[in-house]
Every structure is written in C-alpha cells, then in structure tokens.
Amino acid sequence: MDQPIKVIKETVFSLLDIDPYSLVSPCAYETAWLAMIPHPHQPSKPMFEGCLSWVLNNQTEHGFWGICDGCSRPTLGCLSATLACIVALRKWNVGPVMTSKGLEFMDSSDAKKLLKEVEDHGCPRWFAIVFPGMVDLAEQVLKVKILKDQVVVRDLLFKTRKHIFETEGVNKGNYGQLLSYLEVLPSSSYGYFEIEDDVVIKHLCDEGSLFQSPSATARAFMATGNPKCLHYLQSLVRTFSNNNITGVPATYPTNEDLIKLCIINHVQRLGLTELFTREIEQVLHQVYKNYGKLDGKTFMKLYHSDAMLQLQILKDSLAFRLLRMHGYKVFPRNICWFLNNEEIKNHIETNYEYFWVMLFNLYRATDLAFQGEFELGEARKFSRKLLEKSSSMGPGDHNPFYNLIEHELSLPWMARLDHLEYRFWIEETKTDVLWMGKTSFQRLLSLHNEEVVSLAILNYEFRQSLYKTELEQLTRWSNDWGLSKMGFGREKTTYCYFAVAAACCSLPYDSPVRIMVAKSAILITVADDFFDMKGSLISELKCFTEAIQRWDGEGLCDVSKKIFDALDNLVREMATKYLEEENNHDDITNRLREIWYETILSWLAESKWIESGIVPSMDEYLQVGMTSIATHTLLLPASCFLKPSLPNSQLLRPTEYESITKLVMIICRLLNDTQSIEKEKDEGKPNSVTVYMKENPEVEMEEAIKYLKEILNKKKKELLEHVLIDGFTNLPKQCRLLYLSCLKVFQMFFNSSNRYDSDTEMLEDIGKAIYIPLKLASKKNLRRFPKPPPDLPHSKSTITKCSMNMYHFSRPSKHFVMNELCLYSHKNVGNWKMTHIIMPPKLNLCSI
C-alpha cells in the first residue's frame, strides 16, 4: 500500500468508521464556557479542568483564540471566542500573560478591521447577539472597557441586539430560538427580560442539552443545577477528552452521518475519489441505510434552533447529491420538505449569512435534478436568490466565501471540467469548512486536513506532469501526419487533448485511451473543416466519401490523402489494442470503419445542402445533424476500452443505438447550434435555429434560441437520469459516465459562446490544467509525506495515538518537495513506485 494513501486510510477513513467526532475541530468559544463551570463541591476549582487546559494550550501567537482563515488570520468568530477564553482564565486566576495578550488583540488592527467590516456591510444576527453579550461579561469580570475607542461600532452592535430582542418578542416571554444563546442573554437589570429556571428546563432536549449548544447548556447548568444538563456536559467531556485536555465542538450531538458526508464531500472535491473508491462506497452505503428516516413532519416536531435546522438541511443536501451521483435512488422530497413552511423560509431569508453553507450545498444538490422534479427547481431558485444576495456584498472578511459563491453561480456545473474543479478546491483557502456553528465555522481537524490536501496536491501535480507529456506526444503525432499544417480550418490539437484530460472524472486513467480519444477529436475537427471549407463537392468530397466507404485511399491526393492515412492508422491502432486486451477476441476494425463512414456521410449531406441552398425540415436536419456532431464517433470506440467495456453489439448503426447514445448526440448538436448561428449563417449552412425559424416564420431568433434551450434543459436532465440510475440502458456505469463527461466538454465549449473556435478563450484554462503550478495561500502547514530511503524498498511510518484523537507520525527527516514530483513520477526507488501513489485503479465515479 502506498504510503500517503495508507496514512489517510488509517486515519481519516478509519476514524470515520469508529469515531467520526474526532475529525471535527474543537471550538474555542464553546470550550471556554465549559471551562467557566465551577466544581459543585469545590467552587474555587473548575469542574472540567481539561477544558481550561485546552484554553491554556490553544492561544495563537497573535493573541486570539478561535478558527483562522486559510491565511492564518482571525475570523469574526475569534472576537467572541477570545473574550470567552479571557473570562475563563480570569475566573480561575490563571494565564495572566495570556489574558493581557488577548486584550491586546481585541485592540489590534486585525480586530478593528473585522469590526469595520461589520460596520460597513452589516451585522450577522449571531454576532449581534453573542459579541455584545461577551463584551458585557468581559467588562464585568475584567473591570476594563472593551471597544473603548470604537464607539460607533459598539453602539451599532448594541442597537442591533436590542432590535433583535424586541422584534422576536422576548419582552413578552416568547424566547424561541434565543434560548440557544442563553449564555449571553442579558438579565433584567439591562431592561430586557429575566428567564425563569423552569422555562430553561422546559426547553431542554432529551439528552439534556439546550438546543445542542455546549455553551448554552453550560450556562443553563450554572443557573439551574439541573441534573440532565450535568449528564449532557459530562458525556460531552468524556467524548472529547484525551490526555487531560478537552476541546469541545460547536454543536453536540451532531448526526454522525453528516460528519461522514462532509468528509467524503471534501475528499471528492479535492480529486481523490479514485484513490479511495471502496472506502467512499462503504460510507455512502451506511449513510443510505439511514437516509430519509427523519422526514420533514418529524423534524418540525423536534426543531428548536437555527443549528438544528441548518444541520438537517445540510445533511439532506449532501446526502442527496453524493448518493444520487453514486447511483442510489433518492427523491426531491428528501431535501425540499422545508419549502412548504413559510416560517422556516422567511427565517432563512432573514438570516441567510448564518445559513450560507447549507444554502451553498442545497444549490449544488439541485444540479442533479431529473426531468419532472419541479420541487428541486423551486429549491434552486430559493437558494440561488440568497446566494446572489450574499455575493452582492462583495469580497472581504464580512463575506469569507465570496469566491466559492461566485464560482458556483457564474458557471453551470455541467460546464465545469473536473480537473479544474479540483484545482479550484485545492487553492481555495477555506475548503475545510464543514458547517456554521453558533459563533464560528466548524472545520476539519487541522492535522488530517493537511494530510488530505497534501495528497491532493501531489495527485494534481502528477496529473499535470502526465498531461504535459501526453500532449507533447500528441503534438508530435499531429505534426507527423500533417494534420497541424493543413493550410485551412482549425488547428485544435491542444484544445482536443485538454478537453479529454480535464474531463477526468469519468474518462479512464489509461493513457493510451486518452490519446486515442484526443486523436479522434483532432481528426474529426480537420475532416469537418475539410468538408466545410476546402473540398469541392464533386471532385473531392464525394471521392473522399467513397474512399472511406470502401476503405481504400487509392486515387486520393493532397489533403484528402493525409486525412485518410491518419484515420486508417488510428482505426488500425484501436483495433490492434482491442485485440491485445485480455479476453477480447473480436476484430472491431469493420465496425470502427462503419462509424467513421456514417459520420463522413452526414458531412457530405450537409455539404450538399450548402451547395444547393436547400434548408431541410427539422426532422431531416436533426437526423443528419446528430450524426455530424460526431460524439458517437468518440464515445463508442472509446467505450470498448473501459472496464467493463461496451458490449460489441453496441457498435451498431444509428437506428439501433441505445437511447442514451442518441440523447448525447442530439444534446451536443443543439449545444453547438445555439452558439454557432452567425458563423453557419455566413457559410450558408443549416442550423437548428434557422431551420426552426423557417418552419415558424413568426418567431424571432431570440425566441427560437430560447425554445431550443428549453428542449436542451429537458434532454440534459433526461440524460443525467440515464447516466446515474440503473435500468434505463444496458451500458455499464463506466460507459455512461464517459457519456456524461462528453456532455460536460460540449457544455464547456458552447455554454455562452463558441469557445472551441476562439484562439484565446481557452488559453487560461489550458494553462491551469497542464502548465501553471498550483497557487497556494500558504504551504508551510501542509504535510510533506516522507520520501523513501534509497536503500529500502518501502518507508514505513510508526503510528502512535496522542491527544485529541489525532495521530503522530515518526518519519524520516527527508520529505517530498512538491517540485520533485516530475523527477520521481516515472522512476522506481527500490520497489517503491511513485506512480503507484497517484495512479488510480478505477474510474473516478464522482465529483462535486
């Protein structure tokens, strides 16, 4: 087992199975509140000394406590967390230097910048409740003035808090969800309200928590001494204690399936699915057993707080997307149950900043809507509206996820290629966010996230190295056969290879297959341009088509001879490779030739339309056009080399193609047509838009395009269902995923313009995919996996358990430097192969 993969299997995936909570980072704010609880029999000592020890051991070098962003800068939640930790230290008269350093941070430029963002862009509800309460408490305990130089923002915060209390009816005894913030609710001396003990006890959950909030429950226990609260707190500390140090999470208990789904989502978005296929499938199988057991009506009986609402919809959304991508049958009602509850919808709309992670994943779940699932359409509109509202605030500390939101909203999922998506997720500095807690985002445990991200970097850089080598090989082939210097048309060697390589989610990781698909795409482009731009109908095009029919290049010359010879070589190469595959005994040469002849015959038919000025009927046009787009010419031969492969019987004529094959053919034709209208109009070439307008003279071009796009959307949803759900086709899952990748490539090329014909639009994406190194905010904390010693076949790590359920690795002193990847990608060190670290054994089944 390769070392980095083995490490992650023995830590992340092993812990997912036995102790999912150990993968969640402690929350400084919640831990500090447990540290404040006095021992019932020794009031001068803390009840939970491990929590106080955690506070003493987790102040940052800049003086604050709490979760940093990807650049090690404090986040808004650090302000409340720092005050809570300072209060806990002063309460027990420990850590005076740390207290002073914490107060210095509260008056620092970093803290002022965070508060300035609040002043300029608005105050989130949770911050308006928690932070003023912590300011009040800190000033009482420390006898110092907090925010003494920031009168404006202080007044804003306290006025906002007052408005929340008044509008939510607490002065009438209607506490509602505000009880989840019990620890910071002001007493009657502040002119608001006084909460009776029986009111608090009435709202306790079955396990003894106050809305699953450790801090609120800590305050409830200090106020009431309720034994249920004590039992909850003791259980919480036992779960998270290790070596007398206890750091508790933002929410407890949390559905363990949610933790598992968050980790799987993170691993897949980093591009590591193919390295952990079996482990991911096992987790999803477990999740599916429990999925949908808590329906909307049942949840509404249990619903008491923002945290419970957020986590339920987040879990439902992640499960829906991940399970559907892996072929499980899930239904819109499993995530759309809240849409019929106006109270919940209004509450989410009012406090959308708190529900950002939930809205983001709800929106992404709706990417996988099938035809007729109208509820998902409503959920998509709802979540997109609020994400756009969040995005309109602009980037900054007030909106730390601006880049993620913009990326998600700017381009449809269907138009994004997986390889570049992995890059974006690796480079995005906040990718370890799981969900929003009461005062901060819940994140992955730092050590394990560094290990996972480091492997993702190695994997991505290996792919870049491999893709660069293959592109050089393909360029030489194109030059050797004269395809790159035809003197006409488009030279798209790089474009074709980029599209094949970047769609790596569903395409095989077999290098020869990638090369064959790219070669086919290059030949399709050259031959299509030959029919459109170069040859004359009688002397060249018909002659060339007849030569293809008899598969004999005699009599051809110049351009047509070059194309035929290159095509003949490619077909022979494919047929030979197929015979070399294990258990393949059929010669598929004639079937491959028939597919190419069928495609070239369709190009000839289109040339005849241009020559004669004929505009065919829509049925005639689509019959020819879905073949001339040549997607089947790419997909059917390539599918023969997958594992399991396309059955030989599927290499048939158009009338006998599977419905999924016809779907991808028609969809890609319409995608091309909607972005190539002006070009083909100038060439006199029929197009589905112009054909539709001829049959409907009263329709303007914009209306025709809109009509065709509506058909496109329906067909894409239909194809997605055929790809993901068994029973619609006899094609193996790997072949269906290849079809999906083909659709995504065409959607990428023709989403809002004709990028394929542009000489510049694709250059940035190509550079990122193959040439440009990853841009990381900080590499200093990333785990460097050990380089095996030259004199040993394997380098083994000794694993020992340490505090906080993390693992410590004793490893050799030499580590991989990322730039060394190219040096070791094709070399053996003893029996240890670098290629085995990254080279995936199977198709990547999912990307989110």
PDB file of C-alpha atoms in Angstrom, residues 157 268 270 350 412 426 586 607 639 700 740 832:
ATOM      1  CA  LEU A 157     -23.856  46.251  17.822  1.00  0.00           C
ATOM      2  CA  GLN A 268     -14.075  14.082  -3.636  1.00  0.00           C
ATOM      3  CA  LEU A 270     -10.071  17.566  -3.896  1.00  0.00           C
ATOM      4  CA  THR A 350     -33.746  36.938   7.112  1.00  0.00           C
ATOM      5  CA  PRO A 412     -23.269  25.764 -14.501  1.00  0.00           C
ATOM      6  CA  ILE A 426      -7.283  22.837  -3.540  1.00  0.00           C
ATOM      7  CA  ASP A 586     -13.247  -9.975 -31.922  1.00  0.00           C
ATOM      8  CA  SER A 607     -22.258  19.984 -47.918  1.00  0.00           C
ATOM      9  CA  SER A 639     -16.129   2.668 -24.549  1.00  0.00           C
ATOM     10  CA  GLU A 700     -37.640  35.820 -33.892  1.00  0.00           C
ATOM     11  CA  LEU A 740     -21.605  12.484 -19.095  1.00  0.00           C
ATOM     12  CA  TRP A 832       8.668   1.700  -4.377  1.00  0.00           C
TER      13      TRP A 832
END
